[in-house]
């Protein structure tokens, strides 16, 4: 029986908390299957190398039979070599007094290098999930410089926002999360993010009940939005640490949808070229997507209402402004 | 199609780091299967309640369809109700200047209460994995007071030590861990722990090569033991945090072996009654075990050599002394 060839999974920010929650789950075979061995390429900055070594020791002590090879490096040109998947967790963290422009400035140079490295050494078919914030613009910069990689292969994680909104609806309606479909976010992973449930439904047996029949409009545009936006802060307040476990879970959910397909809509931050909702091209924008045969497709024929269109425009303006700042700083 | 009834999984120390690495992997279906729904009972002490709440928020935000119900409590008599599985991660932590007697003194009352609670409210068939240190004696105290639970149902985790020794051998021999079998520890999860590879073998295709033919005796009784004993400290030094991920993985491995069976030997800290190696009864002692139909059995017909017998005796003496101290402190 021929065994499958190993695939290569590269992870930046590999010494961090999201990685710690993510990597053990990947190694268990949950994402790629119990018969798919893989090479792990763990990338982080120099000060994090001891923590990375400690992680590798723990992975060895977990006796994961699916791990073929592990490398640790500070160099993305080494780390992304032959990558089939690249998960970009690492980014420059936000300081208290830092403006968004500063944050963009610190991060664009990182993602420019990563884009170039991916272009140079990764497989052309590499699927890239960007997580480090500000995620939409970091993903756009990556796509800009990853000239050999189709822009469609680079996705920003907006799945956690979707999962949180489904979790909120689950509590509101007292129903299992798996019965709630087609709820997603538009736009930027920021305070402007807008959760749209107007196409969502509750599935019980074969019966589909539109969510708009089950919750009030005021709640939909008010508390539903604010609870979602502040969920991350609420978790930090309780745990004393940020939501690494649920963020890692969202990465896995995103990749499962992307790789194995989904007919119901999921949130993905994708390149806006040729979208049917008047979002300008060349932005990474969270859209409702379906997936099939390893590619995503923006869902057509949704009819955003006026409030939704207003929120879409707000997100467009914000992302265009971020792009201007980022590309301005990157002028060669 | 009738869905399975949910099983109840109770976890103490649920707000801690090992729990954070463990619970997500349980919720994916990795341990109990993709069709087995769960009730999660999360138990911890009062100061940890906010963190527990934060964990639950994250589990909700992970949209695990297998979670039926989650409760959190500081009361084991509530937390262990109807438990099918109880994983006792929590224990009083060791202070710098604390003697082992102090540590035993702080922990014995905790595990006495947990034993009584399990006896009163858990299912009689509950499988209990004790992890909190000093694990062997904590497990013994639990077994002593869990009068309605067969002593065979209470196991101390010594799997991490076994996994670490396999990982070490994997590096030494440059072979995949899954090819190395029948290596295990005897005795106490302490500095006296002894890793025995005298029955171990390397499996390649269908060829079994005894490990004793591949490594020299000096290494076996010297460096092999020392590196294993130091591994936890080494990880702590590199990561700055203790080995939560690999410990959680060992809990999963222990339960997988116990529930689904294993013909090759695995390390389990089990009640020593009726063992074939002259270990006094009424100790929780790490033995090589096989598992079938949900029960473990101490592997017979192994012939410990002189060095091994010496190490077994050392562990016996240590555990007898711990038992003496613990039971003395618990005298009603």
PDB file of C-alpha atoms in Angstrom, chain A residues 1-2 50 59 65 75-76 100 110 122 140 166 170-171 196 235 261 269 291 294 296-298 314 319:
ATOM      1  CA  UNK A   1       0.000   0.000   0.000  1.00  0.00           C
ATOM      2  CA  UNK A   2       1.630   3.236  -1.124  1.00  0.00           C
ATOM      3  CA  UNK A  50      13.907  28.887  22.543  1.00  0.00           C
ATOM      4  CA  UNK A  59       5.592  17.654  19.593  1.00  0.00           C
ATOM      5  CA  UNK A  65       3.141   9.475  13.733  1.00  0.00           C
ATOM      6  CA  UNK A  75      13.910  32.978   7.588  1.00  0.00           C
ATOM      7  CA  UNK A  76      10.677  32.836   5.553  1.00  0.00           C
ATOM      8  CA  UNK A 100      -3.490  52.326  13.156  1.00  0.00           C
ATOM      9  CA  UNK A 110       6.875  42.011   7.391  1.00  0.00           C
ATOM     10  CA  UNK A 122       6.415  28.007  -1.937  1.00  0.00           C
ATOM     11  CA  UNK A 140      -3.442  42.397   0.641  1.00  0.00           C
ATOM     12  CA  UNK A 166     -23.362  31.868  15.322  1.00  0.00           C
ATOM     13  CA  UNK A 170     -27.228  29.752  19.423  1.00  0.00           C
ATOM     14  CA  UNK A 171     -27.586  31.221  22.916  1.00  0.00           C
ATOM     15  CA  UNK A 196     -25.260  39.913   8.321  1.00  0.00           C
ATOM     16  CA  UNK A 235     -12.817  36.800  26.641  1.00  0.00           C
ATOM     17  CA  UNK A 261     -16.037  22.353   0.427  1.00  0.00           C
ATOM     18  CA  UNK A 269     -11.475  37.574   3.548  1.00  0.00           C
ATOM     19  CA  UNK A 291     -16.232  26.375  -1.632  1.00  0.00           C
ATOM     20  CA  UNK A 294     -10.400  23.596  -3.277  1.00  0.00           C
ATOM     21  CA  UNK A 296     -13.883  29.592  -3.015  1.00  0.00           C
ATOM     22  CA  UNK A 297     -16.576  31.584  -4.791  1.00  0.00           C
ATOM     23  CA  UNK A 298     -18.319  34.718  -3.561  1.00  0.00           C
ATOM     24  CA  UNK A 314     -18.080  52.034   5.618  1.00  0.00           C
ATOM     25  CA  UNK A 319      -9.998  49.413   3.740  1.00  0.00           C
TER      26      UNK A 319
END
